[in-house]
Amino acid sequence: MAYATLLYELDADGIAVVTINRPDKLNALNATVFAELAEVVHHVAGDDAVRGVIITGAGAKAFVAGADIAELATVGVRDGEELSRRGSVVFLAIEHLRKPVIAAVNGFALGGGCELAMACHLRLATPNAKFGQPEVKLGLIPGYGGTVRLPRLIGRGRALELLLCGNPINADEAFRLGLVNRIVPSEQLLDEARTLLRTIGQQGPSAVHTVLETVAATLDMDMEAALNHESMQFGRQCGTDDKQEGTAAFLAKRPAVFPGR
Ligand code: COA
């Protein structure tokens, strides 16, 4: 598949690597990147050959250094709101994918880059990665979920410090705060992401989809509604062939061969 601002590769294990490819602008997210990301997300959602996705940035310096400030400079009230909504829809589609998505953060993940990483299900980072929401330095606020996902991910107080001061944090600090799952040497970043996706790929496929769906759905519910939703999903999962096979295989002391439904 050919894109102007993305590279797309699907390997034999069903792992799709999406690379934001504007290295001369530190992979800043402009309208074309968002439109192409929307396309690629739609594609991977519908392609049964894709079992997991890695999102990364081209070059050694940046994952994504933010929304394209040249575009932001000219927007007003109406088109600003529209721009934010359009981006949020794309990131929500990533978050709601029923296939695991890993952000392989290979450098700056600022503004929209940090927001893109947070919309992914898991985050791996290289030691030189830098995370932050510097929008206040531009007289702006995050527009692609930064004020929403960051407090949910690392807690309100810590999120507000990043959102209000705008200063970036390094990979160690991001790990300490729970913003990244693991720090990985740059030369191993994609391999480690692939290994993680292969590990997930060995589990019951319909259970993996249901975990992703259930976490996405229940995060914003109150405890009682969330537990109720989980029970409903648990019941549905009990009706799957994957559950039949997984439990039967355990009891027979043999490896499971999941039918994937
Ligand atoms: N939007 C548009 N262009 C961007 C960009 C962004 N978010 N981030 C970097 N670029 C461009 C620079 O303008 C520069 O382009 P040029 O070579 O045509 O002048 C190029 O990418 C390289 O960036 P540069 O600033 O020269 O690299 P650096 O190593 O000195 O600094 C950063 C790196 C990430 C610290 C710096 O680019 C930066 O602060 N970027 C903006 C981060 C930000 O505020 N993001 C949130 C936006 S809402």
PDB file of C-alpha atoms and ligand atoms in Angstrom:
ATOM      1  CA  MET A   1       0.000   0.000   0.000  1.00  0.00           C
ATOM      2  CA  ALA A   2       1.422   3.381  -0.982  1.00  0.00           C
ATOM      3  CA  TYR A   3       1.052   6.453   1.201  1.00  0.00           C
ATOM      4  CA  ALA A   4       2.665   9.889   0.979  1.00  0.00           C
ATOM      5  CA  THR A   5       3.466  10.166   4.691  1.00  0.00           C
ATOM      6  CA  LEU A   6       3.389   6.585   5.996  1.00  0.00           C
ATOM      7  CA  LEU A   7       5.294   3.394   5.333  1.00  0.00           C
ATOM      8  CA  TYR A   8       3.338   0.169   5.689  1.00  0.00           C
ATOM      9  CA  GLU A   9       4.756  -3.337   5.938  1.00  0.00           C
ATOM     10  CA  LEU A  10       3.043  -6.603   6.831  1.00  0.00           C
ATOM     11  CA  ASP A  11       5.294  -9.528   7.806  1.00  0.00           C
ATOM     12  CA  ALA A  12       4.691 -13.271   7.599  1.00  0.00           C
ATOM     13  CA  ASP A  13       3.558 -13.372  11.249  1.00  0.00           C
ATOM     14  CA  GLY A  14       0.740 -10.904  10.524  1.00  0.00           C
ATOM     15  CA  ILE A  15       2.472  -7.986  12.215  1.00  0.00           C
ATOM     16  CA  ALA A  16       1.893  -4.669  10.464  1.00  0.00           C
ATOM     17  CA  VAL A  17       4.474  -1.929  10.955  1.00  0.00           C
ATOM     18  CA  VAL A  18       3.181   1.579  10.318  1.00  0.00           C
ATOM     19  CA  THR A  19       5.958   4.189  10.172  1.00  0.00           C
ATOM     20  CA  ILE A  20       5.121   7.892  10.249  1.00  0.00           C
ATOM     21  CA  ASN A  21       7.470   9.084   7.544  1.00  0.00           C
ATOM     22  CA  ARG A  22       8.198  12.822   7.620  1.00  0.00           C
ATOM     23  CA  PRO A  23      11.662  12.696   9.197  1.00  0.00           C
ATOM     24  CA  ASP A  24      12.595  16.189   7.947  1.00  0.00           C
ATOM     25  CA  LYS A  25       9.728  17.546  10.114  1.00  0.00           C
ATOM     26  CA  LEU A  26      10.369  15.075  12.940  1.00  0.00           C
ATOM     27  CA  ASN A  27       7.276  13.162  11.764  1.00  0.00           C
ATOM     28  CA  ALA A  28       4.913  15.989  12.744  1.00  0.00           C
ATOM     29  CA  LEU A  29       1.265  15.115  12.213  1.00  0.00           C
ATOM     30  CA  ASN A  30      -0.311  17.176   9.449  1.00  0.00           C
ATOM     31  CA  ALA A  31      -3.707  16.692   7.772  1.00  0.00           C
ATOM     32  CA  THR A  32      -2.260  14.183   5.296  1.00  0.00           C
ATOM     33  CA  VAL A  33      -0.767  12.041   8.078  1.00  0.00           C
ATOM     34  CA  PHE A  34      -4.107  11.987   9.892  1.00  0.00           C
ATOM     35  CA  ALA A  35      -6.025  11.098   6.713  1.00  0.00           C
ATOM     36  CA  GLU A  36      -3.567   8.313   5.926  1.00  0.00           C
ATOM     37  CA  LEU A  37      -3.567   7.038   9.503  1.00  0.00           C
ATOM     38  CA  ALA A  38      -7.371   6.840   9.305  1.00  0.00           C
ATOM     39  CA  GLU A  39      -7.033   4.813   6.099  1.00  0.00           C
ATOM     40  CA  VAL A  40      -4.427   2.454   7.502  1.00  0.00           C
ATOM     41  CA  VAL A  41      -6.413   1.848  10.703  1.00  0.00           C
ATOM     42  CA  HIS A  42      -9.490   1.046   8.625  1.00  0.00           C
ATOM     43  CA  HIS A  43      -7.380  -1.303   6.524  1.00  0.00           C
ATOM     44  CA  VAL A  44      -5.787  -3.216   9.413  1.00  0.00           C
ATOM     45  CA  ALA A  45      -9.149  -3.508  11.179  1.00  0.00           C
ATOM     46  CA  GLY A  46     -10.598  -5.267   8.150  1.00  0.00           C
ATOM     47  CA  ASP A  47      -7.602  -7.357   7.090  1.00  0.00           C
ATOM     48  CA  ASP A  48      -7.745 -10.791   8.745  1.00  0.00           C
ATOM     49  CA  ALA A  49      -4.063 -11.296   7.879  1.00  0.00           C
ATOM     50  CA  VAL A  50      -3.121  -8.537  10.359  1.00  0.00           C
ATOM     51  CA  ARG A  51      -2.823  -9.837  13.925  1.00  0.00           C
ATOM     52  CA  GLY A  52      -1.082  -6.911  15.564  1.00  0.00           C
ATOM     53  CA  VAL A  53       0.241  -3.458  14.744  1.00  0.00           C
ATOM     54  CA  ILE A  54       3.394  -1.493  15.562  1.00  0.00           C
ATOM     55  CA  ILE A  55       3.387   2.275  15.109  1.00  0.00           C
ATOM     56  CA  THR A  56       6.762   4.010  14.978  1.00  0.00           C
ATOM     57  CA  GLY A  57       8.489   7.064  13.507  1.00  0.00           C
ATOM     58  CA  ALA A  58      11.028   7.313  10.680  1.00  0.00           C
ATOM     59  CA  GLY A  59      14.603   8.196  11.596  1.00  0.00           C
ATOM     60  CA  ALA A  60      16.509   7.950  14.848  1.00  0.00           C
ATOM     61  CA  LYS A  61      15.395  11.251  16.339  1.00  0.00           C
ATOM     62  CA  ALA A  62      11.623  11.304  16.612  1.00  0.00           C
ATOM     63  CA  PHE A  63       8.594   9.131  17.029  1.00  0.00           C
ATOM     64  CA  VAL A  64       6.360  12.153  16.382  1.00  0.00           C
ATOM     65  CA  ALA A  65       7.316  15.691  17.484  1.00  0.00           C
ATOM     66  CA  GLY A  66       3.690  16.795  17.647  1.00  0.00           C
ATOM     67  CA  ALA A  67       0.931  18.148  15.519  1.00  0.00           C
ATOM     68  CA  ASP A  68       2.266  20.221  12.645  1.00  0.00           C
ATOM     69  CA  ILE A  69       2.731  23.672  14.177  1.00  0.00           C
ATOM     70  CA  ALA A  70       2.717  25.292  10.718  1.00  0.00           C
ATOM     71  CA  GLU A  71      -0.884  24.064  10.305  1.00  0.00           C
ATOM     72  CA  LEU A  72      -1.862  25.010  13.854  1.00  0.00           C
ATOM     73  CA  ALA A  73      -0.565  28.542  13.349  1.00  0.00           C
ATOM     74  CA  THR A  74      -3.369  29.398  10.923  1.00  0.00           C
ATOM     75  CA  VAL A  75      -6.434  27.764  12.493  1.00  0.00           C
ATOM     76  CA  GLY A  76      -9.187  29.680  14.262  1.00  0.00           C
ATOM     77  CA  VAL A  77     -12.044  28.675  16.563  1.00  0.00           C
ATOM     78  CA  ARG A  78     -14.166  26.648  14.151  1.00  0.00           C
ATOM     79  CA  ASP A  79     -11.437  24.925  12.165  1.00  0.00           C
ATOM     80  CA  GLY A  80      -9.427  24.400  15.357  1.00  0.00           C
ATOM     81  CA  GLU A  81     -12.280  22.452  16.919  1.00  0.00           C
ATOM     82  CA  GLU A  82     -12.795  20.551  13.672  1.00  0.00           C
ATOM     83  CA  LEU A  83      -9.068  19.710  13.454  1.00  0.00           C
ATOM     84  CA  SER A  84      -9.097  18.404  17.014  1.00  0.00           C
ATOM     85  CA  ARG A  85     -12.226  16.304  16.400  1.00  0.00           C
ATOM     86  CA  ARG A  86     -10.793  14.805  13.212  1.00  0.00           C
ATOM     87  CA  GLY A  87      -7.566  13.781  14.970  1.00  0.00           C
ATOM     88  CA  SER A  88      -9.399  12.440  18.003  1.00  0.00           C
ATOM     89  CA  VAL A  89     -11.554  10.198  15.836  1.00  0.00           C
ATOM     90  CA  VAL A  90      -8.432   8.658  14.306  1.00  0.00           C
ATOM     91  CA  PHE A  91      -6.760   8.085  17.691  1.00  0.00           C
ATOM     92  CA  LEU A  92      -9.984   6.644  19.105  1.00  0.00           C
ATOM     93  CA  ALA A  93     -10.113   4.228  16.167  1.00  0.00           C
ATOM     94  CA  ILE A  94      -6.573   3.097  17.088  1.00  0.00           C
ATOM     95  CA  GLU A  95      -7.541   2.684  20.746  1.00  0.00           C
ATOM     96  CA  HIS A  96     -10.651   0.729  19.772  1.00  0.00           C
ATOM     97  CA  LEU A  97      -8.887  -1.649  17.386  1.00  0.00           C
ATOM     98  CA  ARG A  98      -9.581  -5.244  18.402  1.00  0.00           C
ATOM     99  CA  LYS A  99      -5.974  -6.098  17.522  1.00  0.00           C
ATOM    100  CA  PRO A 100      -3.097  -5.126  19.814  1.00  0.00           C
ATOM    101  CA  VAL A 101      -1.284  -1.927  18.844  1.00  0.00           C
ATOM    102  CA  ILE A 102       2.185  -1.108  20.198  1.00  0.00           C
ATOM    103  CA  ALA A 103       3.769   2.330  19.996  1.00  0.00           C
ATOM    104  CA  ALA A 104       7.500   1.843  19.387  1.00  0.00           C
ATOM    105  CA  VAL A 105       8.700   5.249  20.571  1.00  0.00           C
ATOM    106  CA  ASN A 106      12.095   5.934  19.029  1.00  0.00           C
ATOM    107  CA  GLY A 107      12.713   9.545  20.086  1.00  0.00           C
ATOM    108  CA  PHE A 108      10.576  12.654  20.647  1.00  0.00           C
ATOM    109  CA  ALA A 109       6.944  11.888  21.477  1.00  0.00           C
ATOM    110  CA  LEU A 110       5.675  15.392  22.088  1.00  0.00           C
ATOM    111  CA  GLY A 111       2.183  16.823  21.885  1.00  0.00           C
ATOM    112  CA  GLY A 112       0.302  14.789  19.285  1.00  0.00           C
ATOM    113  CA  GLY A 113       3.154  12.249  19.395  1.00  0.00           C
ATOM    114  CA  CYS A 114       2.600  11.593  23.095  1.00  0.00           C
ATOM    115  CA  GLU A 115      -1.155  11.497  22.393  1.00  0.00           C
ATOM    116  CA  LEU A 116      -0.657   8.992  19.565  1.00  0.00           C
ATOM    117  CA  ALA A 117       1.499   6.805  21.827  1.00  0.00           C
ATOM    118  CA  MET A 118      -1.176   6.959  24.541  1.00  0.00           C
ATOM    119  CA  ALA A 119      -3.874   5.890  22.092  1.00  0.00           C
ATOM    120  CA  CYS A 120      -1.866   2.707  21.419  1.00  0.00           C
ATOM    121  CA  HIS A 121      -2.431  -0.238  23.758  1.00  0.00           C
ATOM    122  CA  LEU A 122       1.204  -0.625  24.865  1.00  0.00           C
ATOM    123  CA  ARG A 123       4.254   1.619  24.668  1.00  0.00           C
ATOM    124  CA  LEU A 124       7.914   0.654  24.282  1.00  0.00           C
ATOM    125  CA  ALA A 125      10.521   3.400  24.293  1.00  0.00           C
ATOM    126  CA  THR A 126      14.198   3.769  23.467  1.00  0.00           C
ATOM    127  CA  PRO A 127      16.470   5.301  26.140  1.00  0.00           C
ATOM    128  CA  ASN A 128      16.621   8.586  24.166  1.00  0.00           C
ATOM    129  CA  ALA A 129      12.820   8.936  23.966  1.00  0.00           C
ATOM    130  CA  LYS A 130      11.278  12.114  25.333  1.00  0.00           C
ATOM    131  CA  PHE A 131       7.630  12.464  26.229  1.00  0.00           C
ATOM    132  CA  GLY A 132       5.654  15.606  26.879  1.00  0.00           C
ATOM    133  CA  GLN A 133       2.643  17.801  26.248  1.00  0.00           C
ATOM    134  CA  PRO A 134       4.293  21.142  25.426  1.00  0.00           C
ATOM    135  CA  GLU A 135       1.144  22.774  23.987  1.00  0.00           C
ATOM    136  CA  VAL A 136       0.960  25.393  26.770  1.00  0.00           C
ATOM    137  CA  LYS A 137       4.294  26.734  25.556  1.00  0.00           C
ATOM    138  CA  LEU A 138       2.496  27.552  22.285  1.00  0.00           C
ATOM    139  CA  GLY A 139      -0.499  29.051  24.095  1.00  0.00           C
ATOM    140  CA  LEU A 140      -2.475  25.937  23.217  1.00  0.00           C
ATOM    141  CA  ILE A 141      -3.869  22.865  24.912  1.00  0.00           C
ATOM    142  CA  PRO A 142      -3.630  19.268  23.702  1.00  0.00           C
ATOM    143  CA  GLY A 143      -6.294  18.504  21.119  1.00  0.00           C
ATOM    144  CA  TYR A 144      -5.967  14.775  20.516  1.00  0.00           C
ATOM    145  CA  GLY A 145      -6.743  13.362  23.939  1.00  0.00           C
ATOM    146  CA  GLY A 146      -3.802  14.639  26.021  1.00  0.00           C
ATOM    147  CA  THR A 147      -5.953  16.141  28.777  1.00  0.00           C
ATOM    148  CA  VAL A 148      -8.106  13.013  28.761  1.00  0.00           C
ATOM    149  CA  ARG A 149      -5.773  10.025  28.414  1.00  0.00           C
ATOM    150  CA  LEU A 150      -2.761  11.307  30.369  1.00  0.00           C
ATOM    151  CA  PRO A 151      -4.609  11.665  33.732  1.00  0.00           C
ATOM    152  CA  ARG A 152      -6.155   8.226  33.195  1.00  0.00           C
ATOM    153  CA  LEU A 153      -2.777   6.693  32.457  1.00  0.00           C
ATOM    154  CA  ILE A 154      -0.540   8.298  35.103  1.00  0.00           C
ATOM    155  CA  GLY A 155      -2.947  10.014  37.533  1.00  0.00           C
ATOM    156  CA  ARG A 156      -4.307  13.548  37.685  1.00  0.00           C
ATOM    157  CA  GLY A 157      -1.557  15.266  39.685  1.00  0.00           C
ATOM    158  CA  ARG A 158       1.321  13.909  37.638  1.00  0.00           C
ATOM    159  CA  ALA A 159      -0.559  14.558  34.393  1.00  0.00           C
ATOM    160  CA  LEU A 160      -1.333  18.139  35.390  1.00  0.00           C
ATOM    161  CA  GLU A 161       2.338  18.803  36.070  1.00  0.00           C
ATOM    162  CA  LEU A 162       3.231  17.692  32.537  1.00  0.00           C
ATOM    163  CA  LEU A 163       0.257  19.510  31.003  1.00  0.00           C
ATOM    164  CA  LEU A 164       0.786  22.765  32.912  1.00  0.00           C
ATOM    165  CA  CYS A 165       4.587  23.071  32.765  1.00  0.00           C
ATOM    166  CA  GLY A 166       4.944  21.667  29.254  1.00  0.00           C
ATOM    167  CA  ASN A 167       8.444  20.305  29.925  1.00  0.00           C
ATOM    168  CA  PRO A 168       9.422  16.958  28.415  1.00  0.00           C
ATOM    169  CA  ILE A 169      10.401  13.947  30.518  1.00  0.00           C
ATOM    170  CA  ASN A 170      12.934  11.303  29.578  1.00  0.00           C
ATOM    171  CA  ALA A 171      12.272   7.600  29.057  1.00  0.00           C
ATOM    172  CA  ASP A 172      13.265   6.635  32.640  1.00  0.00           C
ATOM    173  CA  GLU A 173      10.801   9.110  34.093  1.00  0.00           C
ATOM    174  CA  ALA A 174       8.101   8.010  31.636  1.00  0.00           C
ATOM    175  CA  PHE A 175       8.694   4.414  32.739  1.00  0.00           C
ATOM    176  CA  ARG A 176       8.563   5.402  36.410  1.00  0.00           C
ATOM    177  CA  LEU A 177       5.241   7.167  35.825  1.00  0.00           C
ATOM    178  CA  GLY A 178       3.768   4.197  33.961  1.00  0.00           C
ATOM    179  CA  LEU A 179       3.603   6.065  30.679  1.00  0.00           C
ATOM    180  CA  VAL A 180       5.761   3.413  28.985  1.00  0.00           C
ATOM    181  CA  ASN A 181       5.718  -0.325  29.535  1.00  0.00           C
ATOM    182  CA  ARG A 182       9.408  -0.959  28.830  1.00  0.00           C
ATOM    183  CA  ILE A 183      12.605   0.781  27.801  1.00  0.00           C
ATOM    184  CA  VAL A 184      14.414  -1.051  25.027  1.00  0.00           C
ATOM    185  CA  PRO A 185      17.756  -0.325  23.264  1.00  0.00           C
ATOM    186  CA  SER A 186      17.045   1.333  19.916  1.00  0.00           C
ATOM    187  CA  GLU A 187      18.482  -1.482  17.834  1.00  0.00           C
ATOM    188  CA  GLN A 188      16.078  -3.934  19.533  1.00  0.00           C
ATOM    189  CA  LEU A 189      12.972  -1.740  19.572  1.00  0.00           C
ATOM    190  CA  LEU A 190      11.049  -3.279  16.673  1.00  0.00           C
ATOM    191  CA  ASP A 191      12.158  -6.827  17.528  1.00  0.00           C
ATOM    192  CA  GLU A 192      10.965  -6.400  21.107  1.00  0.00           C
ATOM    193  CA  ALA A 193       7.626  -5.035  19.869  1.00  0.00           C
ATOM    194  CA  ARG A 194       7.316  -8.022  17.515  1.00  0.00           C
ATOM    195  CA  THR A 195       8.156 -10.447  20.345  1.00  0.00           C
ATOM    196  CA  LEU A 196       5.460  -8.876  22.503  1.00  0.00           C
ATOM    197  CA  LEU A 197       2.915  -9.150  19.692  1.00  0.00           C
ATOM    198  CA  ARG A 198       3.911 -12.790  19.072  1.00  0.00           C
ATOM    199  CA  THR A 199       3.388 -13.539  22.779  1.00  0.00           C
ATOM    200  CA  ILE A 200      -0.071 -11.974  22.580  1.00  0.00           C
ATOM    201  CA  GLY A 201      -0.628 -13.879  19.319  1.00  0.00           C
ATOM    202  CA  GLN A 202      -0.151 -17.190  21.132  1.00  0.00           C
ATOM    203  CA  GLN A 203      -3.147 -16.544  23.400  1.00  0.00           C
ATOM    204  CA  GLY A 204      -6.770 -17.287  22.584  1.00  0.00           C
ATOM    205  CA  PRO A 205      -7.488 -14.813  19.763  1.00  0.00           C
ATOM    206  CA  SER A 206     -11.094 -14.107  20.685  1.00  0.00           C
ATOM    207  CA  ALA A 207     -10.046 -13.611  24.324  1.00  0.00           C
ATOM    208  CA  VAL A 208      -7.441 -11.049  23.244  1.00  0.00           C
ATOM    209  CA  HIS A 209     -10.104  -9.152  21.254  1.00  0.00           C
ATOM    210  CA  THR A 210     -12.457  -9.278  24.210  1.00  0.00           C
ATOM    211  CA  VAL A 211      -9.829  -8.024  26.691  1.00  0.00           C
ATOM    212  CA  LEU A 212      -9.127  -5.037  24.413  1.00  0.00           C
ATOM    213  CA  GLU A 213     -12.839  -4.322  23.984  1.00  0.00           C
ATOM    214  CA  THR A 214     -13.642  -4.728  27.660  1.00  0.00           C
ATOM    215  CA  VAL A 215     -10.835  -2.474  28.892  1.00  0.00           C
ATOM    216  CA  ALA A 216     -11.773   0.198  26.335  1.00  0.00           C
ATOM    217  CA  ALA A 217     -15.438   0.000  27.297  1.00  0.00           C
ATOM    218  CA  THR A 218     -15.149  -0.176  31.087  1.00  0.00           C
ATOM    219  CA  LEU A 219     -12.428   2.384  31.776  1.00  0.00           C
ATOM    220  CA  ASP A 220     -14.927   5.220  31.965  1.00  0.00           C
ATOM    221  CA  MET A 221     -17.712   3.336  33.724  1.00  0.00           C
ATOM    222  CA  ASP A 222     -18.332   3.361  37.454  1.00  0.00           C
ATOM    223  CA  MET A 223     -17.149   0.225  39.257  1.00  0.00           C
ATOM    224  CA  GLU A 224     -20.527  -1.483  39.383  1.00  0.00           C
ATOM    225  CA  ALA A 225     -21.321  -0.885  35.708  1.00  0.00           C
ATOM    226  CA  ALA A 226     -17.787  -1.974  34.756  1.00  0.00           C
ATOM    227  CA  LEU A 227     -18.019  -5.221  36.725  1.00  0.00           C
ATOM    228  CA  ASN A 228     -21.430  -5.865  35.217  1.00  0.00           C
ATOM    229  CA  HIS A 229     -19.996  -5.328  31.730  1.00  0.00           C
ATOM    230  CA  GLU A 230     -17.085  -7.652  32.479  1.00  0.00           C
ATOM    231  CA  SER A 231     -19.476 -10.383  33.650  1.00  0.00           C
ATOM    232  CA  MET A 232     -21.452 -10.074  30.423  1.00  0.00           C
ATOM    233  CA  GLN A 233     -18.259 -10.304  28.347  1.00  0.00           C
ATOM    234  CA  PHE A 234     -17.022 -13.219  30.473  1.00  0.00           C
ATOM    235  CA  GLY A 235     -20.286 -15.064  29.811  1.00  0.00           C
ATOM    236  CA  ARG A 236     -19.987 -14.433  26.078  1.00  0.00           C
ATOM    237  CA  GLN A 237     -16.391 -15.614  26.094  1.00  0.00           C
ATOM    238  CA  CYS A 238     -17.502 -18.839  27.784  1.00  0.00           C
ATOM    239  CA  GLY A 239     -19.501 -19.574  24.632  1.00  0.00           C
ATOM    240  CA  THR A 240     -16.460 -19.424  22.321  1.00  0.00           C
ATOM    241  CA  ASP A 241     -14.620 -22.336  20.736  1.00  0.00           C
ATOM    242  CA  ASP A 242     -11.365 -20.742  21.961  1.00  0.00           C
ATOM    243  CA  LYS A 243     -12.522 -21.159  25.566  1.00  0.00           C
ATOM    244  CA  GLN A 244     -13.539 -24.777  24.884  1.00  0.00           C
ATOM    245  CA  GLU A 245     -10.146 -25.520  23.376  1.00  0.00           C
ATOM    246  CA  GLY A 246      -8.095 -23.572  25.959  1.00  0.00           C
ATOM    247  CA  THR A 247      -9.679 -25.259  28.970  1.00  0.00           C
ATOM    248  CA  ALA A 248      -9.756 -28.729  27.341  1.00  0.00           C
ATOM    249  CA  ALA A 249      -6.073 -28.422  26.374  1.00  0.00           C
ATOM    250  CA  PHE A 250      -5.110 -27.462  29.929  1.00  0.00           C
ATOM    251  CA  LEU A 251      -6.981 -30.419  31.408  1.00  0.00           C
ATOM    252  CA  ALA A 252      -5.504 -32.807  28.826  1.00  0.00           C
ATOM    253  CA  LYS A 253      -2.009 -31.390  29.525  1.00  0.00           C
ATOM    254  CA  ARG A 254      -1.428 -30.503  25.860  1.00  0.00           C
ATOM    255  CA  PRO A 255      -0.807 -27.186  24.098  1.00  0.00           C
ATOM    256  CA  ALA A 256      -3.945 -25.389  22.932  1.00  0.00           C
ATOM    257  CA  VAL A 257      -4.673 -25.033  19.243  1.00  0.00           C
ATOM    258  CA  PHE A 258      -7.075 -22.116  19.207  1.00  0.00           C
ATOM    259  CA  PRO A 259      -9.614 -22.006  16.391  1.00  0.00           C
ATOM    260  CA  GLY A 260      -9.782 -18.211  16.765  1.00  0.00           C
ATOM    261  CA  ARG A 261     -13.502 -17.877  17.386  1.00  0.00           C
TER     262      ARG A 261
HETATM  263  N1  COA B   1       5.465  20.845  13.686  1.00  0.00           N
HETATM  264  C1  COA B   1       6.052  21.254  12.558  1.00  0.00           C
HETATM  265  N2  COA B   1       7.360  21.159  12.316  1.00  0.00           N
HETATM  266  C2  COA B   1       8.113  20.628  13.289  1.00  0.00           C
HETATM  267  C3  COA B   1       7.586  20.178  14.502  1.00  0.00           C
HETATM  268  C4  COA B   1       6.184  20.300  14.681  1.00  0.00           C
HETATM  269  N3  COA B   1       5.574  19.871  15.784  1.00  0.00           N
HETATM  270  N4  COA B   1       8.595  19.707  15.277  1.00  0.00           N
HETATM  271  C5  COA B   1       9.718  19.852  14.556  1.00  0.00           C
HETATM  272  N5  COA B   1       9.436  20.421  13.353  1.00  0.00           N
HETATM  273  C6  COA B   1      10.363  20.738  12.280  1.00  0.00           C
HETATM  274  C7  COA B   1      11.198  21.972  12.589  1.00  0.00           C
HETATM  275  O1  COA B   1      10.450  23.156  12.279  1.00  0.00           O
HETATM  276  C8  COA B   1      12.366  21.749  11.687  1.00  0.00           C
HETATM  277  O2  COA B   1      11.984  22.066  10.367  1.00  0.00           O
HETATM  278  P1  COA B   1      12.985  22.928   9.408  1.00  0.00           P
HETATM  279  O3  COA B   1      14.229  22.073   9.320  1.00  0.00           O
HETATM  280  O4  COA B   1      12.248  23.022   8.124  1.00  0.00           O
HETATM  281  O5  COA B   1      13.214  24.207  10.127  1.00  0.00           O
HETATM  282  C9  COA B   1      12.565  20.239  11.746  1.00  0.00           C
HETATM  283  O6  COA B   1      11.326  19.705  12.146  1.00  0.00           O
HETATM  284  C10 COA B   1      13.632  19.805  12.739  1.00  0.00           C
HETATM  285  O7  COA B   1      13.281  20.349  13.997  1.00  0.00           O
HETATM  286  P2  COA B   1      14.294  21.222  14.895  1.00  0.00           P
HETATM  287  O8  COA B   1      13.472  22.073  15.792  1.00  0.00           O
HETATM  288  O9  COA B   1      15.277  21.906  14.029  1.00  0.00           O
HETATM  289  O10 COA B   1      15.027  20.070  15.703  1.00  0.00           O
HETATM  290  P3  COA B   1      15.713  20.202  17.138  1.00  0.00           P
HETATM  291  O11 COA B   1      16.504  18.950  17.329  1.00  0.00           O
HETATM  292  O12 COA B   1      16.440  21.483  17.267  1.00  0.00           O
HETATM  293  O13 COA B   1      14.509  20.238  18.194  1.00  0.00           O
HETATM  294  C11 COA B   1      12.396  19.522  19.108  1.00  0.00           C
HETATM  295  C12 COA B   1      13.666  19.122  18.328  1.00  0.00           C
HETATM  296  C13 COA B   1      11.428  18.342  19.106  1.00  0.00           C
HETATM  297  C14 COA B   1      12.784  19.894  20.555  1.00  0.00           C
HETATM  298  C15 COA B   1      11.758  20.748  18.437  1.00  0.00           C
HETATM  299  O14 COA B   1      11.615  20.476  17.053  1.00  0.00           O
HETATM  300  C16 COA B   1      10.391  21.112  18.971  1.00  0.00           C
HETATM  301  O15 COA B   1      10.296  21.692  20.043  1.00  0.00           O
HETATM  302  N6  COA B   1       9.334  20.777  18.208  1.00  0.00           N
HETATM  303  C17 COA B   1       7.982  21.141  18.562  1.00  0.00           C
HETATM  304  C18 COA B   1       7.450  20.261  19.659  1.00  0.00           C
HETATM  305  C19 COA B   1       6.059  20.686  20.032  1.00  0.00           C
HETATM  306  O16 COA B   1       5.822  21.756  20.532  1.00  0.00           O
HETATM  307  N7  COA B   1       5.081  19.797  19.779  1.00  0.00           N
HETATM  308  C20 COA B   1       3.718  20.010  20.099  1.00  0.00           C
HETATM  309  C21 COA B   1       3.015  20.665  18.981  1.00  0.00           C
HETATM  310  S1  COA B   1       1.326  21.003  19.423  1.00  0.00           S
END
